[in-house]
mmCIF file of C-alpha atoms and ligand atoms in Angstrom:
data_model
loop_
_atom_site.group_PDB
_atom_site.id
_atom_site.type_symbol
_atom_site.label_atom_id
_atom_site.label_comp_id
_atom_site.label_asym_id
_atom_site.label_seq_id
_atom_site.Cartn_x
_atom_site.Cartn_y
_atom_site.Cartn_z
ATOM 1 C CA UNK A 1 0.129 0.278 0.129
ATOM 2 C CA UNK A 2 1.153 3.595 -0.722
ATOM 3 C CA UNK A 3 1.878 5.670 2.384
ATOM 4 C CA UNK A 4 0.754 9.175 1.925
ATOM 5 C CA UNK A 5 1.912 12.111 4.591
ATOM 6 C CA UNK A 6 -0.403 14.050 6.457
ATOM 7 C CA UNK A 7 0.710 17.293 6.406
ATOM 8 C CA UNK A 8 -0.238 20.827 8.620
ATOM 9 C CA UNK A 9 -0.106 22.696 5.397
ATOM 10 C CA UNK A 10 -1.675 22.835 1.868
ATOM 11 C CA UNK A 11 -5.502 23.746 1.457
ATOM 12 C CA UNK A 12 -7.138 20.601 2.899
ATOM 13 C CA UNK A 13 -5.030 21.408 6.271
ATOM 14 C CA UNK A 14 -5.553 24.953 6.222
ATOM 15 C CA UNK A 15 -9.045 25.172 5.058
ATOM 16 C CA UNK A 16 -10.453 21.808 6.781
ATOM 17 C CA UNK A 17 -13.600 23.782 8.720
ATOM 18 C CA UNK A 18 -14.467 24.622 4.889
ATOM 19 C CA UNK A 19 -14.466 21.417 2.872
ATOM 20 C CA UNK A 20 -16.222 18.375 2.742
ATOM 21 C CA UNK A 21 -13.929 16.366 4.686
ATOM 22 C CA UNK A 22 -14.307 13.527 6.919
ATOM 23 C CA UNK A 23 -12.009 11.704 9.516
ATOM 24 C CA UNK A 24 -10.823 9.639 7.030
ATOM 25 C CA UNK A 25 -9.803 11.905 4.823
ATOM 26 C CA UNK A 26 -5.921 11.990 4.060
ATOM 27 C CA UNK A 27 -4.920 15.446 4.404
ATOM 28 C CA UNK A 28 -1.892 15.277 2.249
ATOM 29 C CA UNK A 29 -0.649 18.119 0.326
ATOM 30 C CA UNK A 30 2.045 18.891 -2.739
ATOM 31 C CA UNK A 31 2.534 22.277 -1.466
ATOM 32 C CA UNK A 32 -0.736 23.957 -3.229
ATOM 33 C CA UNK A 33 -2.168 26.865 -1.980
ATOM 34 C CA UNK A 34 -0.938 30.160 -0.073
ATOM 35 C CA UNK A 35 -0.355 31.853 -3.592
ATOM 36 C CA UNK A 36 1.009 35.450 -3.409
ATOM 37 C CA UNK A 37 -1.181 38.472 -3.989
ATOM 38 C CA UNK A 38 0.921 40.865 -5.796
ATOM 39 C CA UNK A 39 0.154 44.333 -6.011
ATOM 40 C CA UNK A 40 0.995 46.262 -9.132
ATOM 41 C CA UNK A 41 1.438 50.300 -8.518
ATOM 42 C CA UNK A 42 3.008 50.797 -12.212
ATOM 43 C CA UNK A 43 -0.538 49.016 -13.796
ATOM 44 C CA UNK A 44 -2.777 50.740 -11.205
ATOM 45 C CA UNK A 45 -1.754 53.608 -12.775
ATOM 46 C CA UNK A 46 -1.742 53.065 -16.108
ATOM 47 C CA UNK A 47 -5.395 51.615 -16.067
ATOM 48 C CA UNK A 48 -6.596 53.846 -13.554
ATOM 49 C CA UNK A 49 -7.489 51.438 -10.209
ATOM 50 C CA UNK A 50 -7.131 52.460 -6.849
ATOM 51 C CA UNK A 51 -5.621 49.321 -6.153
ATOM 52 C CA UNK A 52 -4.732 46.244 -8.372
ATOM 53 C CA UNK A 53 -3.325 42.916 -7.294
ATOM 54 C CA UNK A 54 -2.668 39.683 -9.228
ATOM 55 C CA UNK A 55 -3.451 36.250 -7.733
ATOM 56 C CA UNK A 56 -0.261 34.073 -8.696
ATOM 57 C CA UNK A 57 -1.898 30.670 -9.303
ATOM 58 C CA UNK A 58 0.766 29.765 -11.292
ATOM 59 C CA UNK A 59 2.718 29.242 -8.229
ATOM 60 C CA UNK A 60 1.059 26.495 -7.244
ATOM 61 C CA UNK A 61 3.172 22.884 -7.369
ATOM 62 C CA UNK A 62 2.278 22.228 -11.074
ATOM 63 C CA UNK A 63 1.944 26.039 -12.114
ATOM 64 C CA UNK A 64 -1.781 26.289 -11.994
ATOM 65 C CA UNK A 65 -4.901 26.866 -9.952
ATOM 66 C CA UNK A 66 -6.043 23.229 -10.925
ATOM 67 C CA UNK A 67 -3.655 21.744 -7.851
ATOM 68 C CA UNK A 68 -6.292 23.524 -5.249
ATOM 69 C CA UNK A 69 -8.914 21.293 -6.552
ATOM 70 C CA UNK A 70 -7.100 18.419 -7.177
ATOM 71 C CA UNK A 71 -5.783 17.921 -3.917
ATOM 72 C CA UNK A 72 -9.623 17.871 -2.753
ATOM 73 C CA UNK A 73 -10.935 15.607 -5.669
ATOM 74 C CA UNK A 74 -7.569 12.882 -5.049
ATOM 75 C CA UNK A 75 -7.955 12.948 -1.175
ATOM 76 C CA UNK A 76 -11.784 12.126 -1.561
ATOM 77 C CA UNK A 77 -10.576 9.283 -4.330
ATOM 78 C CA UNK A 78 -8.311 7.827 -1.696
ATOM 79 C CA UNK A 79 -10.627 7.863 0.786
ATOM 80 C CA UNK A 80 -13.297 5.789 -1.015
ATOM 81 C CA UNK A 81 -10.508 3.553 -2.467
ATOM 82 C CA UNK A 82 -10.317 4.317 -6.135
ATOM 83 C CA UNK A 83 -7.372 2.731 -7.883
ATOM 84 C CA UNK A 84 -7.757 5.077 -10.728
ATOM 85 C CA UNK A 85 -8.747 8.622 -11.897
ATOM 86 C CA UNK A 86 -9.339 10.041 -15.369
ATOM 87 C CA UNK A 87 -9.935 13.690 -16.835
ATOM 88 C CA UNK A 88 -10.538 15.426 -20.043
ATOM 89 C CA UNK A 89 -8.338 18.616 -20.413
ATOM 90 C CA UNK A 90 -6.797 21.331 -22.324
ATOM 91 C CA UNK A 91 -3.530 20.565 -20.204
ATOM 92 C CA UNK A 92 -3.374 21.949 -16.948
ATOM 93 C CA UNK A 93 -6.123 19.424 -15.466
ATOM 94 C CA UNK A 94 -4.283 16.653 -16.720
ATOM 95 C CA UNK A 95 -0.486 17.851 -15.353
ATOM 96 C CA UNK A 96 -2.341 18.471 -11.932
ATOM 97 C CA UNK A 97 -4.323 15.285 -11.863
ATOM 98 C CA UNK A 98 -1.107 13.506 -13.084
ATOM 99 C CA UNK A 99 0.938 14.811 -10.422
ATOM 100 C CA UNK A 100 -1.683 14.169 -7.347
ATOM 101 C CA UNK A 101 -2.006 10.609 -9.005
ATOM 102 C CA UNK A 102 1.400 9.755 -8.785
ATOM 103 C CA UNK A 103 1.683 11.177 -5.175
ATOM 104 C CA UNK A 104 -0.709 8.729 -4.075
ATOM 105 C CA UNK A 105 -0.003 5.959 -6.180
ATOM 106 C CA UNK A 106 -3.193 5.940 -8.447
ATOM 107 C CA UNK A 107 -3.192 5.166 -12.408
ATOM 108 C CA UNK A 108 -4.064 8.401 -14.065
ATOM 109 C CA UNK A 109 -5.643 8.196 -17.549
ATOM 110 C CA UNK A 110 -6.127 11.681 -19.363
ATOM 111 C CA UNK A 111 -7.726 12.654 -22.954
ATOM 112 C CA UNK A 112 -6.076 15.951 -24.660
ATOM 113 C CA UNK A 113 -6.995 17.643 -28.177
ATOM 114 C CA UNK A 114 -4.293 16.629 -30.293
ATOM 115 C CA UNK A 115 -2.010 19.279 -30.958
ATOM 116 C CA UNK A 116 -4.082 21.717 -29.146
ATOM 117 C CA UNK A 117 -2.217 21.541 -25.639
ATOM 118 C CA UNK A 118 0.776 23.529 -24.566
ATOM 119 C CA UNK A 119 4.005 21.562 -24.481
ATOM 120 C CA UNK A 120 4.952 22.050 -20.991
ATOM 121 C CA UNK A 121 1.922 20.794 -20.097
ATOM 122 C CA UNK A 122 2.421 17.574 -22.133
ATOM 123 C CA UNK A 123 5.690 17.149 -20.772
ATOM 124 C CA UNK A 124 4.239 17.295 -17.040
ATOM 125 C CA UNK A 125 1.637 14.324 -18.149
ATOM 126 C CA UNK A 126 4.383 12.557 -19.722
ATOM 127 C CA UNK A 127 7.062 12.758 -16.835
ATOM 128 C CA UNK A 128 4.024 12.221 -14.335
ATOM 129 C CA UNK A 129 3.420 8.957 -15.766
ATOM 130 C CA UNK A 130 0.119 9.332 -16.723
ATOM 131 C CA UNK A 131 -1.531 7.288 -19.620
ATOM 132 C CA UNK A 132 -2.263 9.782 -22.282
ATOM 133 C CA UNK A 133 -4.626 9.635 -25.065
ATOM 134 C CA UNK A 134 -4.328 12.613 -27.748
ATOM 135 C CA UNK A 135 -7.690 12.461 -29.260
ATOM 136 C CA UNK A 136 -8.400 14.006 -32.963
ATOM 137 C CA UNK A 137 -11.029 16.290 -31.864
ATOM 138 C CA UNK A 138 -11.279 19.060 -29.377
ATOM 139 C CA UNK A 139 -11.951 19.505 -25.283
ATOM 140 C CA UNK A 140 -15.421 19.373 -25.409
ATOM 141 C CA UNK A 141 -15.716 16.169 -27.481
ATOM 142 C CA UNK A 142 -12.476 14.516 -24.856
ATOM 143 C CA UNK A 143 -15.001 15.448 -21.802
ATOM 144 C CA UNK A 144 -18.174 14.023 -23.073
ATOM 145 C CA UNK A 145 -16.093 10.430 -23.941
ATOM 146 C CA UNK A 146 -14.227 10.771 -19.966
ATOM 147 C CA UNK A 147 -17.957 11.415 -18.606
ATOM 148 C CA UNK A 148 -19.162 7.851 -20.497
ATOM 149 C CA UNK A 149 -16.186 6.016 -19.741
ATOM 150 C CA UNK A 150 -16.248 7.238 -15.929
ATOM 151 C CA UNK A 151 -19.597 6.119 -15.815
ATOM 152 C CA UNK A 152 -19.138 2.776 -17.067
ATOM 153 C CA UNK A 153 -15.762 1.729 -15.632
ATOM 154 C CA UNK A 154 -14.200 1.568 -12.226
ATOM 155 C CA UNK A 155 -12.552 4.571 -12.732
ATOM 156 C CA UNK A 156 -13.121 8.413 -10.887
ATOM 157 C CA UNK A 157 -13.721 11.450 -12.779
ATOM 158 C CA UNK A 158 -11.624 14.029 -11.804
ATOM 159 C CA UNK A 159 -12.828 16.760 -13.861
ATOM 160 C CA UNK A 160 -15.032 19.848 -12.507
ATOM 161 C CA UNK A 161 -18.173 17.720 -12.619
ATOM 162 C CA UNK A 162 -16.622 16.143 -9.819
ATOM 163 C CA UNK A 163 -17.834 18.449 -6.949
ATOM 164 C CA UNK A 164 -14.770 18.051 -4.977
ATOM 165 C CA UNK A 165 -12.863 19.772 -7.464
ATOM 166 C CA UNK A 166 -14.809 23.156 -6.785
ATOM 167 C CA UNK A 167 -14.740 22.936 -3.280
ATOM 168 C CA UNK A 168 -10.886 23.007 -3.249
ATOM 169 C CA UNK A 169 -10.608 25.646 -6.005
ATOM 170 C CA UNK A 170 -13.055 28.043 -3.989
ATOM 171 C CA UNK A 171 -10.010 28.327 -1.536
ATOM 172 C CA UNK A 172 -8.539 31.055 -3.340
ATOM 173 C CA UNK A 173 -11.068 33.168 -2.881
ATOM 174 C CA UNK A 174 -10.463 32.418 0.695
ATOM 175 C CA UNK A 175 -6.695 33.307 0.545
ATOM 176 C CA UNK A 176 -7.644 36.797 -1.165
ATOM 177 C CA UNK A 177 -10.025 37.730 1.795
ATOM 178 C CA UNK A 178 -7.468 36.210 4.094
ATOM 179 C CA UNK A 179 -5.105 38.708 2.810
ATOM 180 C CA UNK A 180 -6.643 42.010 1.837
ATOM 181 C CA UNK A 181 -8.891 41.265 5.197
ATOM 182 C CA UNK A 182 -12.114 42.109 3.031
ATOM 183 C CA UNK A 183 -13.017 40.853 -0.390
ATOM 184 C CA UNK A 184 -12.089 42.937 -3.605
ATOM 185 C CA UNK A 185 -14.907 44.989 -5.376
ATOM 186 C CA UNK A 186 -13.953 43.157 -8.746
ATOM 187 C CA UNK A 187 -12.313 39.611 -9.516
ATOM 188 C CA UNK A 188 -11.474 39.190 -12.835
ATOM 189 C CA UNK A 189 -11.065 35.844 -14.063
ATOM 190 C CA UNK A 190 -10.627 33.755 -17.388
ATOM 191 C CA UNK A 191 -13.565 31.509 -18.078
ATOM 192 C CA UNK A 192 -13.262 28.075 -20.279
ATOM 193 C CA UNK A 193 -15.019 24.980 -18.702
ATOM 194 C CA UNK A 194 -16.586 27.680 -16.342
ATOM 195 C CA UNK A 195 -15.508 25.706 -12.993
ATOM 196 C CA UNK A 196 -13.184 28.300 -11.633
ATOM 197 C CA UNK A 197 -15.695 31.294 -11.552
ATOM 198 C CA UNK A 198 -18.453 29.089 -9.969
ATOM 199 C CA UNK A 199 -15.772 27.873 -7.512
ATOM 200 C CA UNK A 200 -14.478 31.647 -6.500
ATOM 201 C CA UNK A 201 -18.068 32.497 -6.101
ATOM 202 C CA UNK A 202 -18.931 29.771 -3.822
ATOM 203 C CA UNK A 203 -15.697 30.957 -1.774
ATOM 204 C CA UNK A 204 -16.617 34.414 -1.712
ATOM 205 C CA UNK A 205 -20.620 33.240 -0.942
ATOM 206 C CA UNK A 206 -19.379 30.975 2.287
ATOM 207 C CA UNK A 207 -17.040 33.545 3.497
ATOM 208 C CA UNK A 208 -19.412 36.167 3.281
ATOM 209 C CA UNK A 209 -21.880 33.791 5.099
ATOM 210 C CA UNK A 210 -18.785 33.226 7.804
ATOM 211 C CA UNK A 211 -18.411 36.948 8.680
ATOM 212 C CA UNK A 212 -15.292 36.898 7.054
ATOM 213 C CA UNK A 213 -15.869 39.980 4.618
ATOM 214 C CA UNK A 214 -18.842 42.371 4.606
ATOM 215 C CA UNK A 215 -18.798 42.682 0.707
ATOM 216 C CA UNK A 216 -18.797 40.355 -2.337
ATOM 217 C CA UNK A 217 -16.899 41.154 -5.297
ATOM 218 C CA UNK A 218 -18.508 41.474 -8.880
ATOM 219 C CA UNK A 219 -17.671 37.990 -10.881
ATOM 220 C CA UNK A 220 -15.854 39.517 -14.201
ATOM 221 C CA UNK A 221 -15.604 36.311 -16.123
ATOM 222 C CA UNK A 222 -13.587 36.580 -19.730
ATOM 223 C CA UNK A 223 -13.722 34.156 -22.697
ATOM 224 C CA UNK A 224 -11.897 34.165 -25.509
ATOM 225 C CA UNK A 225 -13.660 35.892 -28.624
ATOM 226 C CA UNK A 226 -13.568 32.535 -30.565
ATOM 227 C CA UNK A 227 -14.482 30.462 -27.530
ATOM 228 C CA UNK A 228 -16.873 32.859 -26.114
ATOM 229 C CA UNK A 229 -20.171 30.126 -25.641
ATOM 230 C CA UNK A 230 -21.618 31.927 -22.589
ATOM 231 C CA UNK A 231 -21.331 35.104 -24.208
ATOM 232 C CA UNK A 232 -22.730 34.300 -27.312
ATOM 233 C CA UNK A 233 -25.427 32.259 -25.501
ATOM 234 C CA UNK A 234 -25.232 28.807 -27.696
ATOM 235 C CA UNK A 235 -22.525 26.260 -27.636
ATOM 236 C CA UNK A 236 -19.324 26.598 -30.139
ATOM 237 C CA UNK A 237 -18.789 23.745 -32.169
ATOM 238 C CA UNK A 238 -15.173 24.781 -33.152
ATOM 239 C CA UNK A 239 -14.004 26.952 -30.530
ATOM 240 C CA UNK A 240 -10.527 28.740 -31.627
ATOM 241 C CA UNK A 241 -8.091 30.924 -29.522
ATOM 242 C CA UNK A 242 -4.346 31.024 -29.160
ATOM 243 C CA UNK A 243 -5.041 30.939 -25.345
ATOM 244 C CA UNK A 244 -5.566 26.934 -25.878
ATOM 245 C CA UNK A 245 -6.436 26.452 -21.999
ATOM 246 C CA UNK A 246 -9.756 28.029 -22.620
ATOM 247 C CA UNK A 247 -10.492 26.721 -26.148
ATOM 248 C CA UNK A 248 -13.823 24.985 -25.229
ATOM 249 C CA UNK A 249 -17.257 25.640 -26.876
ATOM 250 C CA UNK A 250 -19.506 23.961 -24.223
ATOM 251 C CA UNK A 251 -18.542 24.717 -20.625
ATOM 252 C CA UNK A 252 -19.561 21.971 -18.252
ATOM 253 C CA UNK A 253 -20.425 24.517 -15.363
ATOM 254 C CA UNK A 254 -22.053 27.143 -17.972
ATOM 255 C CA UNK A 255 -25.189 27.381 -15.674
ATOM 256 C CA UNK A 256 -23.108 27.893 -12.489
ATOM 257 C CA UNK A 257 -20.832 30.404 -14.044
ATOM 258 C CA UNK A 258 -24.161 32.291 -15.221
ATOM 259 C CA UNK A 259 -25.463 32.152 -11.690
ATOM 260 C CA UNK A 260 -22.079 33.540 -10.425
ATOM 261 C CA UNK A 261 -22.350 36.456 -12.749
ATOM 262 C CA UNK A 262 -25.981 37.412 -11.979
ATOM 263 C CA UNK A 263 -25.752 36.684 -8.275
ATOM 264 C CA UNK A 264 -22.767 38.754 -7.993
ATOM 265 C CA UNK A 265 -23.821 41.791 -10.252
ATOM 266 C CA UNK A 266 -20.907 41.172 -12.534
ATOM 267 C CA UNK A 267 -20.437 40.228 -16.154
ATOM 268 C CA UNK A 268 -19.385 37.406 -18.491
ATOM 269 C CA UNK A 269 -17.426 38.665 -21.552
ATOM 270 C CA UNK A 270 -15.065 38.109 -24.242
ATOM 271 C CA UNK A 271 -11.771 39.325 -25.321
ATOM 272 C CA UNK A 272 -9.940 38.721 -28.749
ATOM 273 C CA UNK A 273 -6.574 36.801 -28.956
ATOM 274 C CA UNK A 274 -4.671 40.239 -29.799
ATOM 275 C CA UNK A 275 -6.172 41.991 -26.530
ATOM 276 C CA UNK A 276 -5.132 38.670 -24.593
ATOM 277 C CA UNK A 277 -1.205 38.519 -26.077
ATOM 278 C CA UNK A 278 -1.193 42.492 -25.503
ATOM 279 C CA UNK A 279 -2.701 41.678 -21.820
ATOM 280 C CA UNK A 280 0.200 39.252 -21.287
ATOM 281 C CA UNK A 281 2.742 41.238 -22.648
ATOM 282 C CA UNK A 282 1.690 44.234 -20.474
ATOM 283 C CA UNK A 283 1.486 41.866 -17.123
ATOM 284 C CA UNK A 284 5.188 40.774 -17.792
ATOM 285 C CA UNK A 285 6.641 44.148 -18.716
ATOM 286 C CA UNK A 286 5.140 46.364 -15.813
ATOM 287 C CA UNK A 287 4.121 44.031 -13.407
ATOM 288 C CA UNK A 288 7.003 41.346 -13.801
ATOM 289 C CA UNK A 289 4.655 38.569 -13.893
ATOM 290 C CA UNK A 290 4.527 35.973 -16.763
ATOM 291 C CA UNK A 291 1.338 34.030 -17.267
ATOM 292 C CA UNK A 292 -0.055 31.628 -19.479
ATOM 293 C CA UNK A 293 -1.959 33.314 -22.305
ATOM 294 C CA UNK A 294 -5.383 31.684 -21.027
ATOM 295 C CA UNK A 295 -4.808 33.531 -17.312
ATOM 296 C CA UNK A 296 -4.052 37.148 -19.449
ATOM 297 C CA UNK A 297 -7.788 37.049 -20.797
ATOM 298 C CA UNK A 298 -8.297 38.500 -16.691
ATOM 299 C CA UNK A 299 -6.124 41.699 -17.341
ATOM 300 C CA UNK A 300 -7.447 41.719 -21.091
ATOM 301 C CA UNK A 301 -10.490 41.979 -19.649
ATOM 302 C CA UNK A 302 -9.963 44.539 -17.376
ATOM 303 C CA UNK A 303 -8.398 46.988 -19.932
ATOM 304 C CA UNK A 304 -11.118 46.438 -22.352
ATOM 305 C CA UNK A 305 -13.477 47.566 -19.868
ATOM 306 C CA UNK A 306 -11.362 50.506 -18.992
ATOM 307 C CA UNK A 307 -10.784 51.394 -22.225
ATOM 308 C CA UNK A 308 -14.819 51.588 -22.739
ATOM 309 C CA UNK A 309 -15.291 53.936 -19.660
ATOM 310 C CA UNK A 310 -15.818 51.942 -16.748
ATOM 311 C CA UNK A 311 -14.470 53.997 -13.607
ATOM 312 C CA UNK A 312 -12.210 51.925 -11.198
ATOM 313 C CA UNK A 313 -10.720 54.772 -9.578
ATOM 314 C CA UNK A 314 -12.181 54.233 -6.347
ATOM 315 C CA UNK A 315 -11.908 50.158 -6.613
ATOM 316 C CA UNK A 316 -9.831 47.377 -5.383
ATOM 317 C CA UNK A 317 -9.346 44.639 -8.408
ATOM 318 C CA UNK A 318 -7.956 41.592 -7.972
ATOM 319 C CA UNK A 319 -6.977 39.712 -11.655
ATOM 320 C CA UNK A 320 -6.535 36.039 -11.394
ATOM 321 C CA UNK A 321 -3.444 34.674 -13.258
ATOM 322 C CA UNK A 322 -4.439 31.069 -13.321
ATOM 323 C CA UNK A 323 -1.049 29.521 -14.684
ATOM 324 C CA UNK A 324 2.584 30.062 -15.232
ATOM 325 C CA UNK A 325 3.706 31.278 -18.685
ATOM 326 C CA UNK A 326 6.312 28.573 -18.572
ATOM 327 C CA UNK A 327 4.002 26.031 -19.638
ATOM 328 C CA UNK A 328 3.533 27.857 -22.867
ATOM 329 C CA UNK A 329 6.910 29.457 -23.957
ATOM 330 C CA UNK A 330 5.853 28.310 -27.706
ATOM 331 C CA UNK A 331 2.975 30.863 -28.182
ATOM 332 C CA UNK A 332 5.415 33.652 -26.874
ATOM 333 C CA UNK A 333 8.291 32.586 -28.725
ATOM 334 C CA UNK A 334 6.317 32.573 -32.057
ATOM 335 C CA UNK A 335 6.349 35.969 -34.186
ATOM 336 C CA UNK A 336 9.427 37.937 -34.623
ATOM 337 C CA UNK A 337 10.750 38.509 -31.311
ATOM 338 C CA UNK A 338 14.247 39.445 -32.333
ATOM 339 C CA UNK A 339 17.114 39.823 -30.165
ATOM 340 C CA UNK A 340 20.855 40.826 -30.611
ATOM 341 C CA UNK A 341 23.314 37.750 -31.234
ATOM 342 C CA UNK A 342 26.749 38.487 -31.256
ATOM 343 C CA UNK A 343 30.073 36.872 -31.004
ATOM 344 C CA UNK A 344 31.894 36.846 -27.666
ATOM 345 C CA UNK A 345 33.395 40.029 -28.119
ATOM 346 C CA UNK A 346 33.270 42.842 -25.194
ATOM 347 C CA UNK A 347 33.821 45.777 -27.905
ATOM 348 C CA UNK A 348 31.235 44.431 -30.198
ATOM 349 C CA UNK A 349 29.117 43.805 -27.235
ATOM 350 C CA UNK A 350 29.371 47.250 -25.801
ATOM 351 C CA UNK A 351 29.199 48.685 -28.915
ATOM 352 C CA UNK A 352 25.878 47.194 -29.743
ATOM 353 C CA UNK A 353 24.546 48.242 -26.254
ATOM 354 C CA UNK A 354 25.151 51.739 -27.577
ATOM 355 C CA UNK A 355 28.208 52.371 -25.147
ATOM 356 C CA UNK A 356 30.691 51.796 -28.033
HETATM 357 N N1 F0G B 401 -6.711 29.452 -17.006
HETATM 358 C C1 F0G B 401 -5.837 28.130 -17.333
HETATM 359 C C2 F0G B 401 -4.505 28.253 -17.181
HETATM 360 C C3 F0G B 401 -6.711 27.196 -17.561
HETATM 361 O O1 F0G B 401 -6.235 26.152 -17.641
HETATM 362 C C4 F0G B 401 -8.444 26.759 -17.259
HETATM 363 C C5 F0G B 401 -8.869 25.806 -17.566
HETATM 364 C C6 F0G B 401 -8.762 27.990 -17.306
HETATM 365 C C7 F0G B 401 -7.982 29.594 -17.010
HETATM 366 C C8 F0G B 401 -10.290 28.063 -17.252
HETATM 367 O O2 F0G B 401 -11.264 27.523 -16.147
HETATM 368 O O3 F0G B 401 -12.075 25.861 -16.996
HETATM 369 O O4 F0G B 401 -12.244 26.270 -14.630
HETATM 370 O O5 F0G B 401 -13.439 28.236 -16.486
HETATM 371 N N2 F0G B 401 -8.151 24.694 -18.026
HETATM 372 C C9 F0G B 401 -8.941 23.196 -17.855
HETATM 373 C C10 F0G B 401 -7.923 22.091 -18.151
HETATM 374 C C11 F0G B 401 -10.094 23.437 -18.817
HETATM 375 O O6 F0G B 401 -8.187 21.014 -18.649
HETATM 376 O O7 F0G B 401 -6.817 22.341 -17.868
HETATM 377 P P1 F0G B 401 -12.282 26.804 -16.286
#
């Protein structure tokens, strides 16, 4: 049998009073949660917010927010004696499932859309030892196959349709309130399969009920223009976007996300690939934060609204940076990103730098 260390850290231990745990849930951790909330004075000024923070979910053990939900889902799977887990993924869920399954000695089967997953994420799934199936189709098709197979065979579903995933992910909302002492006025967040926006809202609502915050934020979800089923009001059969993580045409948590939007007085809108890449670059050059393309949809959305005239000058805003940019370097290195190439010659380098 596999031995699992019980940890007095990580989201299960830290937020045990708010999670669906039992006395036999293994409270283990790979170091997920407690991610930085970084303030950016430069971007506050540029965009015109009173306070602007980035929640750096790329600092989780596998480089995305998925680890919060996965530790909860895998702990539950262990508790009920599952031997294997399965998910469909645009990359991050599969990387996280593969890592947590590896730690717990579970088999992990993942279905990914062939050619549409960032290489860093594929490398993660490979090295963690997952059973990988690349299908010649998109995420939505992969997920519908996984739903049937996990129903039919003794394998646990660890997509966010598994309610334990959302419980784990809601802990990010708790952390924001624990750090700020209050919820922000606005939370900007990318929307793909729509689980995360639903989980954050659940977290804000629960902490509000528990008296930990007086206000609840407006939930500001952003899809990519070519993959914006919620904005357009119908599923998109062939979703397209450079932000492969949110290339999703029929989100599983569609209704929950709409409820989060409406109950919070927020919006779900969309941003173009150009706006996403401009925001990714701005976040890197002005805040020193490298997010993956999907992650930049948060800031892209904020910029879009500020340009259209929404006044944030008295507002406290949090943008969720859902995954690290190191997962998807190929997208950034595409195009004409040129730099100097010189011989190892002092004078030549000095001259090229304008000091010669
Ligand atoms: N940002 C990143 C980096 C993601 O990987 C995802 C989803 C999202 C945002 C959107 O979150 O689906 O809860 O609305 N990635 C999933 C995956 C679909 O398979 O890794 P969501």
